[in-house]
JSON list of N, CA and C in Angstrom, two decimals:
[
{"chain": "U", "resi": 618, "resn": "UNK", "atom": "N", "xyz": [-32.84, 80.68, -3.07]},
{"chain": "U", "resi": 618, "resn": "UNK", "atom": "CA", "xyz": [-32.31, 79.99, -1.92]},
{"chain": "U", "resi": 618, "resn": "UNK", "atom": "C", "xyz": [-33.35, 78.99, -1.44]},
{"chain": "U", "resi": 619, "resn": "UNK", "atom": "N", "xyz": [-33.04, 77.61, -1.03]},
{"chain": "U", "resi": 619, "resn": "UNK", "atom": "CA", "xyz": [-33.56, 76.51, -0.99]},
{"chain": "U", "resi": 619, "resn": "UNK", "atom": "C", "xyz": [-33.24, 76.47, 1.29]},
{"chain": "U", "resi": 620, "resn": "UNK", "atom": "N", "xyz": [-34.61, 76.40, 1.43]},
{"chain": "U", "resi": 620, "resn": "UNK", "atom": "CA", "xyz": [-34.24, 76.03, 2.88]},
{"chain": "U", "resi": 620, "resn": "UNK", "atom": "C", "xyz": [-35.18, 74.56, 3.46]},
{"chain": "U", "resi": 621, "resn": "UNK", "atom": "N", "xyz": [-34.41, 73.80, 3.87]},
{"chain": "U", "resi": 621, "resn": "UNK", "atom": "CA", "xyz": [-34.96, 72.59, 4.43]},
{"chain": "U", "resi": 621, "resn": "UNK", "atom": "C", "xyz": [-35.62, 72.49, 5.75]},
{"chain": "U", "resi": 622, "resn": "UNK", "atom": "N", "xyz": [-36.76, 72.35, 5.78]},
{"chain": "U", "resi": 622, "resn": "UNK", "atom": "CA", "xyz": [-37.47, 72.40, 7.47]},
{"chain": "U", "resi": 622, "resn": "UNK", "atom": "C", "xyz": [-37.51, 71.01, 7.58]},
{"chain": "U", "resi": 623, "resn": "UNK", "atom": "N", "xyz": [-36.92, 70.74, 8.67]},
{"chain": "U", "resi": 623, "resn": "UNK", "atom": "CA", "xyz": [-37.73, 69.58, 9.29]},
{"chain": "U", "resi": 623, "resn": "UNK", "atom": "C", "xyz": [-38.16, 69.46, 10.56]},
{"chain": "U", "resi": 624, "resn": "UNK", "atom": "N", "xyz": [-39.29, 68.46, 10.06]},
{"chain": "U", "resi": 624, "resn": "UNK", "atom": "CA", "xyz": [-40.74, 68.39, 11.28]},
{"chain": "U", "resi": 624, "resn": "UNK", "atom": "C", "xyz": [-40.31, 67.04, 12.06]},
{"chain": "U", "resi": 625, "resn": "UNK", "atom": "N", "xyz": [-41.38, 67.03, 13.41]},
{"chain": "U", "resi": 625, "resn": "UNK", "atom": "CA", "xyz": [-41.73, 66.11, 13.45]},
{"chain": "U", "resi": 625, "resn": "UNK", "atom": "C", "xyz": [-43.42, 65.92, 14.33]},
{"chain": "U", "resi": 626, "resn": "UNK", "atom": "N", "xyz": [-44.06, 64.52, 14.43]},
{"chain": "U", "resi": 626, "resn": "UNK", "atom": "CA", "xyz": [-44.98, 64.42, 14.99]},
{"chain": "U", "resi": 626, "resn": "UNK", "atom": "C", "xyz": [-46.11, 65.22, 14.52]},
{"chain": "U", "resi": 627, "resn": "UNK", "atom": "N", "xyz": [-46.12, 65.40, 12.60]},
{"chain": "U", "resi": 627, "resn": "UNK", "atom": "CA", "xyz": [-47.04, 65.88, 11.71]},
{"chain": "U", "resi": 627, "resn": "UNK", "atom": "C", "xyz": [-48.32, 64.36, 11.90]},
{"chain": "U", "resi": 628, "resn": "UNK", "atom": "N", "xyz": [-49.34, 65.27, 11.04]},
{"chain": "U", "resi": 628, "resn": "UNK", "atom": "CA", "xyz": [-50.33, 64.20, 10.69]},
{"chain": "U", "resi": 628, "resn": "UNK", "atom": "C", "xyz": [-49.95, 63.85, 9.33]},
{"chain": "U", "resi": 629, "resn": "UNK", "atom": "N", "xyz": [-49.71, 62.96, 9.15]},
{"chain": "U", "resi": 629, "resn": "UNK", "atom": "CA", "xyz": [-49.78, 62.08, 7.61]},
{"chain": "U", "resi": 629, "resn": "UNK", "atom": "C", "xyz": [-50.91, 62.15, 6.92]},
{"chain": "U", "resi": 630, "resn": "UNK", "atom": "N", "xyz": [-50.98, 62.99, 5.77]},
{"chain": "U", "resi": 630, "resn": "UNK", "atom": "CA", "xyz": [-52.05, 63.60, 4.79]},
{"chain": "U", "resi": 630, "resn": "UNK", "atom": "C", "xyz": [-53.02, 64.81, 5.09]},
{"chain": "U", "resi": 631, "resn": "UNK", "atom": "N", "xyz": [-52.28, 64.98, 6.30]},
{"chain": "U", "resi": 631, "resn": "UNK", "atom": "CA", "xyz": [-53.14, 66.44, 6.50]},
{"chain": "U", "resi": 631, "resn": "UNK", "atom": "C", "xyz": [-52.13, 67.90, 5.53]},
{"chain": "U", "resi": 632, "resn": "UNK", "atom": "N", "xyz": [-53.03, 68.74, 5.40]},
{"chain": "U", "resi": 632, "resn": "UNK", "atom": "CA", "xyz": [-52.65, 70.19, 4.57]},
{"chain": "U", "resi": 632, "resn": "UNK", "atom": "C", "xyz": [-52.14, 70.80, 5.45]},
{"chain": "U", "resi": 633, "resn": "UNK", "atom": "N", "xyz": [-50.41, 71.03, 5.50]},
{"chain": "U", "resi": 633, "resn": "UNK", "atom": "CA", "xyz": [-50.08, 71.91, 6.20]},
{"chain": "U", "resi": 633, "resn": "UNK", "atom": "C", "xyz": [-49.30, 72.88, 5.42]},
{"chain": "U", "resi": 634, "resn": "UNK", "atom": "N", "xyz": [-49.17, 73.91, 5.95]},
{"chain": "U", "resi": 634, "resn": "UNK", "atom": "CA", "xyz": [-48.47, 75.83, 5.02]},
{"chain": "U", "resi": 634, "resn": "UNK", "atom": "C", "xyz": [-47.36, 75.76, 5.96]},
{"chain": "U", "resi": 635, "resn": "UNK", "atom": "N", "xyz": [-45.81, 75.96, 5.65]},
{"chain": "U", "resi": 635, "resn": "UNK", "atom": "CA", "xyz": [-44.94, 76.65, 5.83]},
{"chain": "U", "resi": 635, "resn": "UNK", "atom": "C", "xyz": [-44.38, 77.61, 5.53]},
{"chain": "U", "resi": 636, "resn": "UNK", "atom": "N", "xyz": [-44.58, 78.60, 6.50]},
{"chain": "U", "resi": 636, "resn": "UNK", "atom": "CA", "xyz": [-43.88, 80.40, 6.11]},
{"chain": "U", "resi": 636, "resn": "UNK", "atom": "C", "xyz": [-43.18, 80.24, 6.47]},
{"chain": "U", "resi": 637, "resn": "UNK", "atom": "N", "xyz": [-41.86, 81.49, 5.58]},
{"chain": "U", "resi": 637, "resn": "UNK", "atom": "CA", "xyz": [-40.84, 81.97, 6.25]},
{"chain": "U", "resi": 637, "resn": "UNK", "atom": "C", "xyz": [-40.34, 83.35, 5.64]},
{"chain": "U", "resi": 638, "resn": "UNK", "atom": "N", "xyz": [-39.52, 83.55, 6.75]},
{"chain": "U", "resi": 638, "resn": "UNK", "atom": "CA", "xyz": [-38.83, 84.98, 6.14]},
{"chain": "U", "resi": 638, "resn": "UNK", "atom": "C", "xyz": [-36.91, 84.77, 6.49]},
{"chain": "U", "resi": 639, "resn": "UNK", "atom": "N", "xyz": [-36.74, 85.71, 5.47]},
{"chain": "U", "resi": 639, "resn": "UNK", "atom": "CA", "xyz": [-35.26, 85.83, 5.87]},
{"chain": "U", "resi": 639, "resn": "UNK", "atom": "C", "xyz": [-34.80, 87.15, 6.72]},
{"chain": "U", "resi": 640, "resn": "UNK", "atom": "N", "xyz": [-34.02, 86.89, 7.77]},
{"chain": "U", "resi": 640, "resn": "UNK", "atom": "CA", "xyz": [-33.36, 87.68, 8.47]},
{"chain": "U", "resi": 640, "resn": "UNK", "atom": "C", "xyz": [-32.37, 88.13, 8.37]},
{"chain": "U", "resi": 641, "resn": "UNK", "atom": "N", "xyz": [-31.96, 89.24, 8.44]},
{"chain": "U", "resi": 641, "resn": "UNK", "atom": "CA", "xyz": [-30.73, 89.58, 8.55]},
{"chain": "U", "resi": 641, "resn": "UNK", "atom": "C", "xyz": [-29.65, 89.29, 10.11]},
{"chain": "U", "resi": 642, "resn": "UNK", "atom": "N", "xyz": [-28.74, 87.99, 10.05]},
{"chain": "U", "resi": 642, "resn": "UNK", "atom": "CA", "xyz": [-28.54, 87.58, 11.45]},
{"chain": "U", "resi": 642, "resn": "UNK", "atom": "C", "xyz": [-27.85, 88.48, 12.08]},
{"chain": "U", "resi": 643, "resn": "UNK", "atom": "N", "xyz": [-26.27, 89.82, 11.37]},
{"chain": "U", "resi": 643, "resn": "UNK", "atom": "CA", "xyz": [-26.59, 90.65, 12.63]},
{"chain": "U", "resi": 643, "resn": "UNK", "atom": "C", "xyz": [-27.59, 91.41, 13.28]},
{"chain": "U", "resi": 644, "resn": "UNK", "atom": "N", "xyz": [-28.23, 91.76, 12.49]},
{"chain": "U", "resi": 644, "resn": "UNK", "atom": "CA", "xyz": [-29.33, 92.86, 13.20]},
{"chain": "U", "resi": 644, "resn": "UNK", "atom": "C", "xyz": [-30.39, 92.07, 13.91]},
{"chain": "U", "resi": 645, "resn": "UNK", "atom": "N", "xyz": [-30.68, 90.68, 13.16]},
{"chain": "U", "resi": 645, "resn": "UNK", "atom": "CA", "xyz": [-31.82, 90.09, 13.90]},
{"chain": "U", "resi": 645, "resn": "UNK", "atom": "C", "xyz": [-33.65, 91.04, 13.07]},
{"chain": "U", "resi": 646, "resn": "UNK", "atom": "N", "xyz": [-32.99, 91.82, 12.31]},
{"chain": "U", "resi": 646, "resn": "UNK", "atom": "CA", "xyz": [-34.64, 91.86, 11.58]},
{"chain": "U", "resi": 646, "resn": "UNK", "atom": "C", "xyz": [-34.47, 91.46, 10.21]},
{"chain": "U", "resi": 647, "resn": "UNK", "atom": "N", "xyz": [-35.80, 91.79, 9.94]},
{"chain": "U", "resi": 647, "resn": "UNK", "atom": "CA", "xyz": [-36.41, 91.44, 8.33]},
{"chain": "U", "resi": 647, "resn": "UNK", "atom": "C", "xyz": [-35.10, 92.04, 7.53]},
{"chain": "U", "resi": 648, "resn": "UNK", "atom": "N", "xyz": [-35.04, 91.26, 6.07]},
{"chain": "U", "resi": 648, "resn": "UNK", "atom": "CA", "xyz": [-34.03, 92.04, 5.39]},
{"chain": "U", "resi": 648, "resn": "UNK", "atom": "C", "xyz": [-35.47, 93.03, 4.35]},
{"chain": "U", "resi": 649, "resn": "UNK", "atom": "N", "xyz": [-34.45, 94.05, 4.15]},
{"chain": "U", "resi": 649, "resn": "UNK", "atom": "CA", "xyz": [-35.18, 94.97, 3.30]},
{"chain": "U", "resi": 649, "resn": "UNK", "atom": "C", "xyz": [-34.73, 95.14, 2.12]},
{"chain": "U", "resi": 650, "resn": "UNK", "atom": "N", "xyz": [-35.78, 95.02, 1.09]},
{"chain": "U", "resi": 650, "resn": "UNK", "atom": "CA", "xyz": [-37.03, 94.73, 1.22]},
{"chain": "U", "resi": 650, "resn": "UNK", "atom": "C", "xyz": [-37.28, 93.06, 1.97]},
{"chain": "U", "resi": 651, "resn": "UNK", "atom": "N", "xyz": [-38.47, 93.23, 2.11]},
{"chain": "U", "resi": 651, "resn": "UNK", "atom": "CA", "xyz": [-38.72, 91.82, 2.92]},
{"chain": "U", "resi": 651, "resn": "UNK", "atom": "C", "xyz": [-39.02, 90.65, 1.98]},
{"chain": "U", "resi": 652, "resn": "UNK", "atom": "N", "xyz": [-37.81, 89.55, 2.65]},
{"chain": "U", "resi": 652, "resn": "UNK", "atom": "CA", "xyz": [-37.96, 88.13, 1.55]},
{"chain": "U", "resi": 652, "resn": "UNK", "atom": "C", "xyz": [-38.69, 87.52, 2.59]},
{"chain": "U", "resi": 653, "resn": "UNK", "atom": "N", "xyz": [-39.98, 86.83, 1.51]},
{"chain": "U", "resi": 653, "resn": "UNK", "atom": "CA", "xyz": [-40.96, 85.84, 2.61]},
{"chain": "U", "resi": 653, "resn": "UNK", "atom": "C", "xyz": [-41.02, 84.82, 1.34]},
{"chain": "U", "resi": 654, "resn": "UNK", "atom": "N", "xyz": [-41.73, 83.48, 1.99]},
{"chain": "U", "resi": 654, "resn": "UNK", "atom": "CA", "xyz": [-42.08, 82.53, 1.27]},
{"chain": "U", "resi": 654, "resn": "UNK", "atom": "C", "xyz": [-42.75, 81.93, 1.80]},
{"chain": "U", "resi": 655, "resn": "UNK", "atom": "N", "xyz": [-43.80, 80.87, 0.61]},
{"chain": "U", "resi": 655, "resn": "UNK", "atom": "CA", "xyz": [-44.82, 79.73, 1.62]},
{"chain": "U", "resi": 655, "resn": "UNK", "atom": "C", "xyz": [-44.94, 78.66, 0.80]},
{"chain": "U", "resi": 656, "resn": "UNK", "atom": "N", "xyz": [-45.23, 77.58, 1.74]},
{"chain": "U", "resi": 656, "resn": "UNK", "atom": "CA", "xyz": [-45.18, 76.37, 0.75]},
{"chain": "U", "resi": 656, "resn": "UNK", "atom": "C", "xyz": [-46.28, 75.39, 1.48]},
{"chain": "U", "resi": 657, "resn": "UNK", "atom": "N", "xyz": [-47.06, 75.00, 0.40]},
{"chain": "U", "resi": 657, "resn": "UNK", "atom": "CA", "xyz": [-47.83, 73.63, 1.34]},
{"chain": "U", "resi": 657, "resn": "UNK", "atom": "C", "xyz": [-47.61, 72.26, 0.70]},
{"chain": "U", "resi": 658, "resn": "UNK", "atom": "N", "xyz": [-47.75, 71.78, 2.30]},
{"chain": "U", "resi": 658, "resn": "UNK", "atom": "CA", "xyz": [-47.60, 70.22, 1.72]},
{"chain": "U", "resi": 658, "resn": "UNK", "atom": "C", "xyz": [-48.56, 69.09, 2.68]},
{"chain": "U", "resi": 659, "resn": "UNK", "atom": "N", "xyz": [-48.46, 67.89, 2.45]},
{"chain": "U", "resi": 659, "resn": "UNK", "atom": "CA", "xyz": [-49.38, 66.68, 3.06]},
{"chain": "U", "resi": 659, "resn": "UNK", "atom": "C", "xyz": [-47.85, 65.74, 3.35]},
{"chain": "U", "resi": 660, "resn": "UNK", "atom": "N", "xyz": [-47.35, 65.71, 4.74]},
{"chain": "U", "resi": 660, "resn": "UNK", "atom": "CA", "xyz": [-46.64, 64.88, 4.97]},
{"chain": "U", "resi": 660, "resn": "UNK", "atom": "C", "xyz": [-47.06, 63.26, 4.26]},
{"chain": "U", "resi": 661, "resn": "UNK", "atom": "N", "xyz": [-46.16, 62.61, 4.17]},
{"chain": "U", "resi": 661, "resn": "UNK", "atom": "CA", "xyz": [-46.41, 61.03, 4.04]},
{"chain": "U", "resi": 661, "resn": "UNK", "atom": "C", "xyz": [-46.47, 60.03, 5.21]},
{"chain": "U", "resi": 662, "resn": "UNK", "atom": "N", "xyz": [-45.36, 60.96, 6.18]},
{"chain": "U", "resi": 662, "resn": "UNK", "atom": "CA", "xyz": [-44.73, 60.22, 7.35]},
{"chain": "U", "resi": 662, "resn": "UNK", "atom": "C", "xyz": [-44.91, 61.38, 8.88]},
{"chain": "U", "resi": 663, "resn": "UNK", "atom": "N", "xyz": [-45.00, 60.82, 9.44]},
{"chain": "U", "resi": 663, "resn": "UNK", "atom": "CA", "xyz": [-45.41, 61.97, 10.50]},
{"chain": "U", "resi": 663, "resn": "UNK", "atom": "C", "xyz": [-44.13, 62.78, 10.89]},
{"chain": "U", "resi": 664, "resn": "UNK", "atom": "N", "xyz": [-42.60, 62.12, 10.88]},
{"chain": "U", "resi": 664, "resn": "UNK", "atom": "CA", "xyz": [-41.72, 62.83, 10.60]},
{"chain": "U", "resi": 664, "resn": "UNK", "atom": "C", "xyz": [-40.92, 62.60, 9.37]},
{"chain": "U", "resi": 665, "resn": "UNK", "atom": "N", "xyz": [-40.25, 63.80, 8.94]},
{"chain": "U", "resi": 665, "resn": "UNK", "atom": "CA", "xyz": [-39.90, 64.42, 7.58]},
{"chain": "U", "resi": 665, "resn": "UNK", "atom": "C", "xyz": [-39.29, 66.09, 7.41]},
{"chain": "U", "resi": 666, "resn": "UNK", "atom": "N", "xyz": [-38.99, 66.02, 6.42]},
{"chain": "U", "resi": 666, "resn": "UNK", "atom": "CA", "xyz": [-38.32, 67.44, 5.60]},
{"chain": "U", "resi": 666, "resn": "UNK", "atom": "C", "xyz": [-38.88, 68.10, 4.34]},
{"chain": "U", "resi": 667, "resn": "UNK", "atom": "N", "xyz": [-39.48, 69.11, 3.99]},
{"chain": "U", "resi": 667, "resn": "UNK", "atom": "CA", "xyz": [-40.14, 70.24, 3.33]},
{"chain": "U", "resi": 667, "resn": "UNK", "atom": "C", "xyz": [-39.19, 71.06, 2.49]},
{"chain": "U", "resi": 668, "resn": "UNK", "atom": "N", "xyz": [-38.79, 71.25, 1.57]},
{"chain": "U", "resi": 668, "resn": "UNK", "atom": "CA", "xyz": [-37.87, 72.11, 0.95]},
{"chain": "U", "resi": 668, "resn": "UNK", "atom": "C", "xyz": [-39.07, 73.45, 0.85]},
{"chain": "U", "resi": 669, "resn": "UNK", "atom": "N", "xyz": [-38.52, 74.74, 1.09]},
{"chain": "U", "resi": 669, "resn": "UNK", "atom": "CA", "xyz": [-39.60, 76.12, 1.22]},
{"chain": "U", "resi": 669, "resn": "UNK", "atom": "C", "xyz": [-37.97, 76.83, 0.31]},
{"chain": "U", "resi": 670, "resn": "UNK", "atom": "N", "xyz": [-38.73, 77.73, -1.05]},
{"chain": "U", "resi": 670, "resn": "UNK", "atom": "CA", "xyz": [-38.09, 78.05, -1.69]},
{"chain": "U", "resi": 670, "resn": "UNK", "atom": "C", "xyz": [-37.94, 79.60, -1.66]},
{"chain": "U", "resi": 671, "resn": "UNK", "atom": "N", "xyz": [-36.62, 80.67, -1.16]},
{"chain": "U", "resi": 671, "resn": "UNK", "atom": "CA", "xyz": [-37.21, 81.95, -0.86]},
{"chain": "U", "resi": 671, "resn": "UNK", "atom": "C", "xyz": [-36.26, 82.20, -2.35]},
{"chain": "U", "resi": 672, "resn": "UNK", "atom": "N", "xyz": [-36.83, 83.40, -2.95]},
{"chain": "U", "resi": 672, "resn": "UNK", "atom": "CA", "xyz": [-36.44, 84.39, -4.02]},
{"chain": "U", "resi": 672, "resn": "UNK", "atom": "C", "xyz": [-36.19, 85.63, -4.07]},
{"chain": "U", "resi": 673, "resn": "UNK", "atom": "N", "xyz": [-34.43, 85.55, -4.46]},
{"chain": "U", "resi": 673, "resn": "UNK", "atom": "CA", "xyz": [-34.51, 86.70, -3.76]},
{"chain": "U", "resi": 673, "resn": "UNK", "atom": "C", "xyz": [-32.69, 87.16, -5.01]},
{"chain": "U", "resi": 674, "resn": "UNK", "atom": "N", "xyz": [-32.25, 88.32, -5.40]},
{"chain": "U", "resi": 674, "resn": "UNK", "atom": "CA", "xyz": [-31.23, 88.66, -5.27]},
{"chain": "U", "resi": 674, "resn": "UNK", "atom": "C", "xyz": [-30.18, 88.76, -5.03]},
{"chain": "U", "resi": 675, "resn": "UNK", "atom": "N", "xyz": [-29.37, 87.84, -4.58]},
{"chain": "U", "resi": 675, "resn": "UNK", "atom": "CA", "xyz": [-28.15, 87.80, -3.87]},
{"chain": "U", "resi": 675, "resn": "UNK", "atom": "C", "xyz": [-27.07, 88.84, -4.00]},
{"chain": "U", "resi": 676, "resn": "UNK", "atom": "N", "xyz": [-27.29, 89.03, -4.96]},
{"chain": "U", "resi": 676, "resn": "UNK", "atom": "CA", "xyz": [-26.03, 90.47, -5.11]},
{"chain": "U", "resi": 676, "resn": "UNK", "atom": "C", "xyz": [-26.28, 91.43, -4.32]},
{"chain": "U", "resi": 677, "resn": "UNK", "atom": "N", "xyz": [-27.62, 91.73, -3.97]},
{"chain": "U", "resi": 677, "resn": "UNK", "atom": "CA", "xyz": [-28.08, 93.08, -3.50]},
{"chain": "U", "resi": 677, "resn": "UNK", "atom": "C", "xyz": [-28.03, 93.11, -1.75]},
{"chain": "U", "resi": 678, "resn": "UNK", "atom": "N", "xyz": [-27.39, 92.14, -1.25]},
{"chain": "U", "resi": 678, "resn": "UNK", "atom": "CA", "xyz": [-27.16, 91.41, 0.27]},
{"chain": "U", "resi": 678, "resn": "UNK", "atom": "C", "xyz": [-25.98, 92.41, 0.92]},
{"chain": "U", "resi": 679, "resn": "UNK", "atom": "N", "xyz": [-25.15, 92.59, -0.27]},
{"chain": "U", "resi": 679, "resn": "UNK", "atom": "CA", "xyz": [-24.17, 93.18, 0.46]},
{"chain": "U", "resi": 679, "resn": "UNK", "atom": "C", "xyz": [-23.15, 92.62, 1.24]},
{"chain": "U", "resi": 680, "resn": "UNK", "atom": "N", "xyz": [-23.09, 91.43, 1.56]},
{"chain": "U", "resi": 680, "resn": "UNK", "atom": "CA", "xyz": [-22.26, 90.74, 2.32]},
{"chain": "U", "resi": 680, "resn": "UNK", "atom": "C", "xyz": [-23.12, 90.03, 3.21]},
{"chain": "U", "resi": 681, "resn": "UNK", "atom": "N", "xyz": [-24.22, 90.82, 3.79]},
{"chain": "U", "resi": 681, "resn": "UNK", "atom": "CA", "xyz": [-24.93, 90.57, 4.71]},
{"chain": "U", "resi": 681, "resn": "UNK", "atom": "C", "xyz": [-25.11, 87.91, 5.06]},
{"chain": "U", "resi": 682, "resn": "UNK", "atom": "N", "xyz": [-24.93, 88.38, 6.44]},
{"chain": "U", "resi": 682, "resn": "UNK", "atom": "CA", "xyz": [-25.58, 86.98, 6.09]},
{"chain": "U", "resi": 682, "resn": "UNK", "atom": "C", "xyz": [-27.03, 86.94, 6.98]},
{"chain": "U", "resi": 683, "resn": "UNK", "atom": "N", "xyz": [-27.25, 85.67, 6.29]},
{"chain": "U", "resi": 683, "resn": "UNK", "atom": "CA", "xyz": [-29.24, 85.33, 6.45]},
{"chain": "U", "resi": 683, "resn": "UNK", "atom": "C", "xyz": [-29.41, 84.60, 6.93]},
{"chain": "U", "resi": 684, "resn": "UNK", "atom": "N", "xyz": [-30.77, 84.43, 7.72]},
{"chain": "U", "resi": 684, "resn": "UNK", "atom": "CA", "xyz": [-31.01, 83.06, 8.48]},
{"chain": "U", "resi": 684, "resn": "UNK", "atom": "C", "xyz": [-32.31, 83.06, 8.01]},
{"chain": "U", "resi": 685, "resn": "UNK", "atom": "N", "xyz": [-32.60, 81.92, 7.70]},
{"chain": "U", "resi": 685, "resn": "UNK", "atom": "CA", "xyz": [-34.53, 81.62, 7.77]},
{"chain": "U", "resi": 685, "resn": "UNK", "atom": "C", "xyz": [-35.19, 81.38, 8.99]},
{"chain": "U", "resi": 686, "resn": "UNK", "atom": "N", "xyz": [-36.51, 82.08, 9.09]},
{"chain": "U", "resi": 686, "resn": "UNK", "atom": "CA", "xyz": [-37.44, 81.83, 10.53]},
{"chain": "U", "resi": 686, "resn": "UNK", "atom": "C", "xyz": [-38.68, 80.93, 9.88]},
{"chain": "U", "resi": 687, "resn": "UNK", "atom": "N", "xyz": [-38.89, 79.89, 9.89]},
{"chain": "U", "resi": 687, "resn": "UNK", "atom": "CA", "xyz": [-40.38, 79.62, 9.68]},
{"chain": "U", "resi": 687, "resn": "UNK", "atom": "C", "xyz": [-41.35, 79.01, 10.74]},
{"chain": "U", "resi": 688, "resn": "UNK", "atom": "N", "xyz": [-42.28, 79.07, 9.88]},
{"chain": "U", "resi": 688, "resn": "UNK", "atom": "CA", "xyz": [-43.79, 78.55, 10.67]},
{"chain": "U", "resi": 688, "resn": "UNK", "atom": "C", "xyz": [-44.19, 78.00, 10.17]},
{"chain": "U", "resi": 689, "resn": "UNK", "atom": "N", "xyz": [-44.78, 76.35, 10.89]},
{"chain": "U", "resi": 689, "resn": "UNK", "atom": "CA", "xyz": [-45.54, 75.53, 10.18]},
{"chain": "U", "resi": 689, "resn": "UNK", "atom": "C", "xyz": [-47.03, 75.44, 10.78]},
{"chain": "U", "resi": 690, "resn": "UNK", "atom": "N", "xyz": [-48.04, 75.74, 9.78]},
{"chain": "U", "resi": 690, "resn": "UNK", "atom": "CA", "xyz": [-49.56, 75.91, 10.45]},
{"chain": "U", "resi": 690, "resn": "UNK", "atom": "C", "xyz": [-50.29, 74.74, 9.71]},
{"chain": "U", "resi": 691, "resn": "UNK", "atom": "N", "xyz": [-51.62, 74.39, 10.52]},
{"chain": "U", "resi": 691, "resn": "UNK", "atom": "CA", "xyz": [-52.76, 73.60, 10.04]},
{"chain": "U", "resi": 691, "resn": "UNK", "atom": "C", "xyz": [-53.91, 74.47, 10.17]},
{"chain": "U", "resi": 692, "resn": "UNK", "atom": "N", "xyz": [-54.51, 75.15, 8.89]},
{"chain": "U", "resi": 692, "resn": "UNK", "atom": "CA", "xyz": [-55.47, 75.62, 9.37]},
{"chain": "U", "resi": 692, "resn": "UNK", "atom": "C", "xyz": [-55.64, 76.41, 9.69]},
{"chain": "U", "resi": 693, "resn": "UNK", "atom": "N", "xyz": [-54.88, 77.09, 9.32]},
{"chain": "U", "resi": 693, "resn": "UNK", "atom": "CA", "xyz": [-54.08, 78.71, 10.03]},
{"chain": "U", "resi": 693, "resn": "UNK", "atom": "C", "xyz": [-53.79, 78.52, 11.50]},
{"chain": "U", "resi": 694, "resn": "UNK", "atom": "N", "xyz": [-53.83, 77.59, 12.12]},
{"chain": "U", "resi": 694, "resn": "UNK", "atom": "CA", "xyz": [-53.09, 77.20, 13.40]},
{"chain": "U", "resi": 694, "resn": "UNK", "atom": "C", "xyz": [-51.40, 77.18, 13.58]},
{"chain": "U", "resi": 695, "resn": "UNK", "atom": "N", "xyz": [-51.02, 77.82, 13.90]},
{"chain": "U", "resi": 695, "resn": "UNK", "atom": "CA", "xyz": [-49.55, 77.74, 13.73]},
{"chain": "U", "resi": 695, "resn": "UNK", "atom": "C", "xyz": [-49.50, 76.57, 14.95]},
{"chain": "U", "resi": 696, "resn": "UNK", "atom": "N", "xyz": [-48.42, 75.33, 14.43]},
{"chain": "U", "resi": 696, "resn": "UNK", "atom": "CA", "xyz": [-48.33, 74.18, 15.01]},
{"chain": "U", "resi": 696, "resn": "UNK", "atom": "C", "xyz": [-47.13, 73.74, 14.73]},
{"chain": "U", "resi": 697, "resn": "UNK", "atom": "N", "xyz": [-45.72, 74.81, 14.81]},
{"chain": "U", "resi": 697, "resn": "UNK", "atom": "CA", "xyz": [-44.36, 74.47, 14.78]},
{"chain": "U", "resi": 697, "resn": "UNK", "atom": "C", "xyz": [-43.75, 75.66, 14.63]},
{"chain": "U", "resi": 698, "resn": "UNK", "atom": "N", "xyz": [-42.73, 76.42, 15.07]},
{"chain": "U", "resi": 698, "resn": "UNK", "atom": "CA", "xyz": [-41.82, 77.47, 14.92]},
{"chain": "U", "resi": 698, "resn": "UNK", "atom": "C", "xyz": [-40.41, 77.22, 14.85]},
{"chain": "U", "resi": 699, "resn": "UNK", "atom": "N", "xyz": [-39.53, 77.50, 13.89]},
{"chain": "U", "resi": 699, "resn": "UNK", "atom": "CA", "xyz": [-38.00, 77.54, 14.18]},
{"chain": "U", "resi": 699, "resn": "UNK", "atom": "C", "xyz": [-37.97, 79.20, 13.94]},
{"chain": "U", "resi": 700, "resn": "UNK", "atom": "N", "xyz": [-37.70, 80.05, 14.62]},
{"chain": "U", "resi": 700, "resn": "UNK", "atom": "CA", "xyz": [-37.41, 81.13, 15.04]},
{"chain": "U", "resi": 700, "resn": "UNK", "atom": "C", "xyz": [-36.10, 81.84, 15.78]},
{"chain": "U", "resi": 701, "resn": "UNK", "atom": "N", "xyz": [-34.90, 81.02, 15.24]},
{"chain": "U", "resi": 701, "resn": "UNK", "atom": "CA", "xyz": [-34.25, 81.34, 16.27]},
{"chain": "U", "resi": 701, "resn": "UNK", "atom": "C", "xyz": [-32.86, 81.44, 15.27]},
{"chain": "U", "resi": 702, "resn": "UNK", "atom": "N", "xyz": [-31.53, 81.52, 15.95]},
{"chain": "U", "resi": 702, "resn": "UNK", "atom": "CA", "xyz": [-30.26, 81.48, 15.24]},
{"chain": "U", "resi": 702, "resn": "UNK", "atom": "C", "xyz": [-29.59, 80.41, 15.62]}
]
């Protein structure tokens, strides 16, 4: 599963890490086992979009549906959150 973040008001060529995890949206927690992913990149443009790639099973979902939460850090600074539904 392919999830698209987009930023804005990045630094252009700075190293930034995007985490994420998938949720399970009724329950609102982690799915189990826990799907996480991370990806780094160097914007070009101070705003933009990141493709973060999670791996994972789909059959084994159950029906269930998913939402992605990520975090975008500099530095281990976390300096962006979509966290929400």
């Amino acid at each position: 599963m392919i999830d698209t973040v987009s930023y804005k008001n990045l630094k252009p060529g700075t190293e930034y890490t995007v985490s994420g995890r998938l949720m399970d949206k009724e329950t609102g927690k982690d799915l189990n086992p826990a799907v996480t992913a991370t990806t780094k990149f160097k914007p070009t443009s101070a705003d933009g979009t990141v493709d973060i790639k999670f791996t994972l099973d789909a059959s084994k979902l159950g029906g269930k549906k998913v939402v992605a939460f990520e975090k975008v850090s500099e530095g281990g600074t976390v300096v962006a959150t979509h966290e929400g539904y």
